[in-house]
Amino acid sequence: MRHSKIRTSLCATAMMFGFAAIPFGQVMAQDNASQMQKASDNQTVPDKAADAWITTKVKSEFGTTKGVSATDISVSTNDGVVTLSGTVSSAAEKDSAERVAKSVKGVKSVDASGLTVGVAEK
């Protein structure tokens, strides 16, 4: 019986300390969130979600543009800068791919130095 009271008392004490720590955790989380908000206010570049959206949009535009082989061109985006790589069949296709990528909203610039003109491997 005595062990039961001690165990109950210890559990109650542990729960009290656990619940008492919750407000401190919330304050810490709010402080971290406000610091992150301040840091993101200073950012002038798109975040990772925007970069992923840009990459997806460029790839889908390639898929719907005649004369651009969407399967042979790799697209990556970092801070709004689109990088194209792969093999295209002609200089005209390379130019078209650059033009299409530049037309996507949010794209700051396009680096097509990784696109080589040659026979695309299937």
C-alpha positions as protocol buffer text, in pm:
chain_id: "A"
residue {
  index: 1
  type: MET
  ca { x: 0 y: 0 z: 0 }
}
residue {
  index: 2
  type: ARG
  ca { x: 282 y: 236 z: 88 }
}
residue {
  index: 3
  type: HIS
  ca { x: 458 y: 163 z: -244 }
}
residue {
  index: 4
  type: SER
  ca { x: 139 y: 246 z: -427 }
}
residue {
  index: 5
  type: LYS
  ca { x: 118 y: 590 z: -264 }
}
residue {
  index: 6
  type: ILE
  ca { x: 484 y: 660 z: -341 }
}
residue {
  index: 7
  type: ARG
  ca { x: 438 y: 553 z: -701 }
}
residue {
  index: 8
  type: THR
  ca { x: 127 y: 766 z: -734 }
}
residue {
  index: 9
  type: SER
  ca { x: 305 y: 1060 z: -577 }
}
residue {
  index: 10
  type: LEU
  ca { x: 603 y: 1024 z: -812 }
}
residue {
  index: 11
  type: CYS
  ca { x: 377 y: 1001 z: -1116 }
}
residue {
  index: 12
  type: ALA
  ca { x: 184 y: 1309 z: -1006 }
}
residue {
  index: 13
  type: THR
  ca { x: 509 y: 1501 z: -952 }
}
residue {
  index: 14
  type: ALA
  ca { x: 645 y: 1398 z: -1292 }
}
residue {
  index: 15
  type: MET
  ca { x: 321 y: 1500 z: -1462 }
}
residue {
  index: 16
  type: MET
  ca { x: 323 y: 1833 z: -1281 }
}
residue {
  index: 17
  type: PHE
  ca { x: 676 y: 1910 z: -1399 }
}
residue {
  index: 18
  type: GLY
  ca { x: 592 y: 1790 z: -1750 }
}
residue {
  index: 19
  type: PHE
  ca { x: 287 y: 2012 z: -1776 }
}
residue {
  index: 20
  type: ALA
  ca { x: 476 y: 2302 z: -1621 }
}
residue {
  index: 21
  type: ALA
  ca { x: 736 y: 2278 z: -1900 }
}
residue {
  index: 22
  type: ILE
  ca { x: 477 y: 2310 z: -2178 }
}
residue {
  index: 23
  type: PRO
  ca { x: 442 y: 2691 z: -2155 }
}
residue {
  index: 24
  type: PHE
  ca { x: 820 y: 2728 z: -2169 }
}
residue {
  index: 25
  type: GLY
  ca { x: 830 y: 2512 z: -2481 }
}
residue {
  index: 26
  type: GLN
  ca { x: 559 y: 2723 z: -2641 }
}
residue {
  index: 27
  type: VAL
  ca { x: 749 y: 3042 z: -2563 }
}
residue {
  index: 28
  type: MET
  ca { x: 1065 y: 2894 z: -2712 }
}
residue {
  index: 29
  type: ALA
  ca { x: 874 y: 2789 z: -3024 }
}
residue {
  index: 30
  type: GLN
  ca { x: 724 y: 3137 z: -3061 }
}
residue {
  index: 31
  type: ASP
  ca { x: 1068 y: 3295 z: -3021 }
}
residue {
  index: 32
  type: ASN
  ca { x: 1213 y: 3064 z: -3286 }
}
residue {
  index: 33
  type: ALA
  ca { x: 922 y: 3135 z: -3519 }
}
residue {
  index: 34
  type: SER
  ca { x: 961 y: 3511 z: -3481 }
}
residue {
  index: 35
  type: GLN
  ca { x: 1336 y: 3485 z: -3544 }
}
residue {
  index: 36
  type: MET
  ca { x: 1275 y: 3275 z: -3854 }
}
residue {
  index: 37
  type: GLN
  ca { x: 1014 y: 3526 z: -3973 }
}
residue {
  index: 38
  type: LYS
  ca { x: 1264 y: 3811 z: -3933 }
}
residue {
  index: 39
  type: ALA
  ca { x: 1525 y: 3615 z: -4127 }
}
residue {
  index: 40
  type: SER
  ca { x: 1280 y: 3538 z: -4408 }
}
residue {
  index: 41
  type: ASP
  ca { x: 1173 y: 3903 z: -4426 }
}
residue {
  index: 42
  type: ASN
  ca { x: 1527 y: 3985 z: -4535 }
}
residue {
  index: 43
  type: GLN
  ca { x: 1534 y: 3721 z: -4804 }
}
residue {
  index: 44
  type: THR
  ca { x: 1501 y: 3836 z: -5162 }
}
residue {
  index: 45
  type: VAL
  ca { x: 1518 y: 3492 z: -5321 }
}
residue {
  index: 46
  type: PRO
  ca { x: 1239 y: 3240 z: -5360 }
}
residue {
  index: 47
  type: ASP
  ca { x: 1221 y: 2964 z: -5104 }
}
residue {
  index: 48
  type: LYS
  ca { x: 1254 y: 2594 z: -5181 }
}
residue {
  index: 49
  type: ALA
  ca { x: 882 y: 2553 z: -5248 }
}
residue {
  index: 50
  type: ALA
  ca { x: 895 y: 2830 z: -5507 }
}
residue {
  index: 51
  type: ASP
  ca { x: 1201 y: 2669 z: -5668 }
}
residue {
  index: 52
  type: ALA
  ca { x: 1020 y: 2334 z: -5685 }
}
residue {
  index: 53
  type: TRP
  ca { x: 719 y: 2505 z: -5842 }
}
residue {
  index: 54
  type: ILE
  ca { x: 941 y: 2677 z: -6101 }
}
residue {
  index: 55
  type: THR
  ca { x: 1112 y: 2346 z: -6189 }
}
residue {
  index: 56
  type: THR
  ca { x: 776 y: 2172 z: -6229 }
}
residue {
  index: 57
  type: LYS
  ca { x: 633 y: 2456 z: -6438 }
}
residue {
  index: 58
  type: VAL
  ca { x: 937 y: 2465 z: -6671 }
}
residue {
  index: 59
  type: LYS
  ca { x: 918 y: 2086 z: -6723 }
}
residue {
  index: 60
  type: SER
  ca { x: 546 y: 2104 z: -6797 }
}
residue {
  index: 61
  type: GLU
  ca { x: 601 y: 2390 z: -7043 }
}
residue {
  index: 62
  type: PHE
  ca { x: 866 y: 2178 z: -7220 }
}
residue {
  index: 63
  type: GLY
  ca { x: 613 y: 1896 z: -7244 }
}
residue {
  index: 64
  type: THR
  ca { x: 360 y: 2118 z: -7421 }
}
residue {
  index: 65
  type: THR
  ca { x: 602 y: 2306 z: -7647 }
}
residue {
  index: 66
  type: LYS
  ca { x: 657 y: 2174 z: -7998 }
}
residue {
  index: 67
  type: GLY
  ca { x: 1022 y: 2133 z: -8089 }
}
residue {
  index: 68
  type: VAL
  ca { x: 1144 y: 2085 z: -7730 }
}
residue {
  index: 69
  type: SER
  ca { x: 1211 y: 1733 z: -7606 }
}
residue {
  index: 70
  type: ALA
  ca { x: 1105 y: 1736 z: -7242 }
}
residue {
  index: 71
  type: THR
  ca { x: 1250 y: 1391 z: -7178 }
}
residue {
  index: 72
  type: ASP
  ca { x: 1605 y: 1482 z: -7283 }
}
residue {
  index: 73
  type: ILE
  ca { x: 1636 y: 1804 z: -7080 }
}
residue {
  index: 74
  type: SER
  ca { x: 1694 y: 1804 z: -6704 }
}
residue {
  index: 75
  type: VAL
  ca { x: 1576 y: 2107 z: -6509 }
}
residue {
  index: 76
  type: SER
  ca { x: 1685 y: 2226 z: -6166 }
}
residue {
  index: 77
  type: THR
  ca { x: 1618 y: 2553 z: -5988 }
}
residue {
  index: 78
  type: ASN
  ca { x: 1808 y: 2726 z: -5711 }
}
residue {
  index: 79
  type: ASP
  ca { x: 1703 y: 3069 z: -5584 }
}
residue {
  index: 80
  type: GLY
  ca { x: 1508 y: 3137 z: -5902 }
}
residue {
  index: 81
  type: VAL
  ca { x: 1797 y: 3046 z: -6134 }
}
residue {
  index: 82
  type: VAL
  ca { x: 1699 y: 2764 z: -6370 }
}
residue {
  index: 83
  type: THR
  ca { x: 1974 y: 2529 z: -6485 }
}
residue {
  index: 84
  type: LEU
  ca { x: 1914 y: 2320 z: -6796 }
}
residue {
  index: 85
  type: SER
  ca { x: 2124 y: 2018 z: -6884 }
}
residue {
  index: 86
  type: GLY
  ca { x: 2104 y: 1729 z: -7125 }
}
residue {
  index: 87
  type: THR
  ca { x: 2120 y: 1681 z: -7499 }
}
residue {
  index: 88
  type: VAL
  ca { x: 1912 y: 1859 z: -7760 }
}
residue {
  index: 89
  type: SER
  ca { x: 1896 y: 1786 z: -8131 }
}
residue {
  index: 90
  type: SER
  ca { x: 1969 y: 2138 z: -8258 }
}
residue {
  index: 91
  type: ALA
  ca { x: 2072 y: 2490 z: -8163 }
}
residue {
  index: 92
  type: ALA
  ca { x: 1714 y: 2598 z: -8237 }
}
residue {
  index: 93
  type: GLU
  ca { x: 1583 y: 2351 z: -7978 }
}
residue {
  index: 94
  type: LYS
  ca { x: 1836 y: 2483 z: -7725 }
}
residue {
  index: 95
  type: ASP
  ca { x: 1726 y: 2842 z: -7792 }
}
residue {
  index: 96
  type: SER
  ca { x: 1362 y: 2742 z: -7767 }
}
residue {
  index: 97
  type: ALA
  ca { x: 1421 y: 2564 z: -7435 }
}
residue {
  index: 98
  type: GLU
  ca { x: 1595 y: 2874 z: -7296 }
}
residue {
  index: 99
  type: ARG
  ca { x: 1314 y: 3100 z: -7416 }
}
residue {
  index: 100
  type: VAL
  ca { x: 1044 y: 2877 z: -7265 }
}
residue {
  index: 101
  type: ALA
  ca { x: 1227 y: 2856 z: -6931 }
}
residue {
  index: 102
  type: LYS
  ca { x: 1274 y: 3235 z: -6918 }
}
residue {
  index: 103
  type: SER
  ca { x: 902 y: 3288 z: -6978 }
}
residue {
  index: 104
  type: VAL
  ca { x: 802 y: 3108 z: -6656 }
}
residue {
  index: 105
  type: LYS
  ca { x: 698 y: 3342 z: -6377 }
}
residue {
  index: 106
  type: GLY
  ca { x: 956 y: 3360 z: -6098 }
}
residue {
  index: 107
  type: VAL
  ca { x: 1257 y: 3271 z: -6312 }
}
residue {
  index: 108
  type: LYS
  ca { x: 1540 y: 3518 z: -6255 }
}
residue {
  index: 109
  type: SER
  ca { x: 1778 y: 3374 z: -6513 }
}
residue {
  index: 110
  type: VAL
  ca { x: 1846 y: 3059 z: -6714 }
}
residue {
  index: 111
  type: ASP
  ca { x: 2179 y: 2875 z: -6736 }
}
residue {
  index: 112
  type: ALA
  ca { x: 2174 y: 2653 z: -7044 }
}
residue {
  index: 113
  type: SER
  ca { x: 2548 y: 2585 z: -7051 }
}
residue {
  index: 114
  type: GLY
  ca { x: 2475 y: 2223 z: -6961 }
}
residue {
  index: 115
  type: LEU
  ca { x: 2269 y: 2170 z: -7277 }
}
residue {
  index: 116
  type: THR
  ca { x: 2472 y: 2010 z: -7552 }
}
residue {
  index: 117
  type: VAL
  ca { x: 2369 y: 1997 z: -7916 }
}
residue {
  index: 118
  type: GLY
  ca { x: 2392 y: 1649 z: -8057 }
}
residue {
  index: 119
  type: VAL
  ca { x: 2193 y: 1334 z: -8113 }
}
residue {
  index: 120
  type: ALA
  ca { x: 1970 y: 1272 z: -7814 }
}
residue {
  index: 121
  type: GLU
  ca { x: 2002 y: 920 z: -7675 }
}
residue {
  index: 122
  type: LYS
  ca { x: 1674 y: 737 z: -7649 }
}
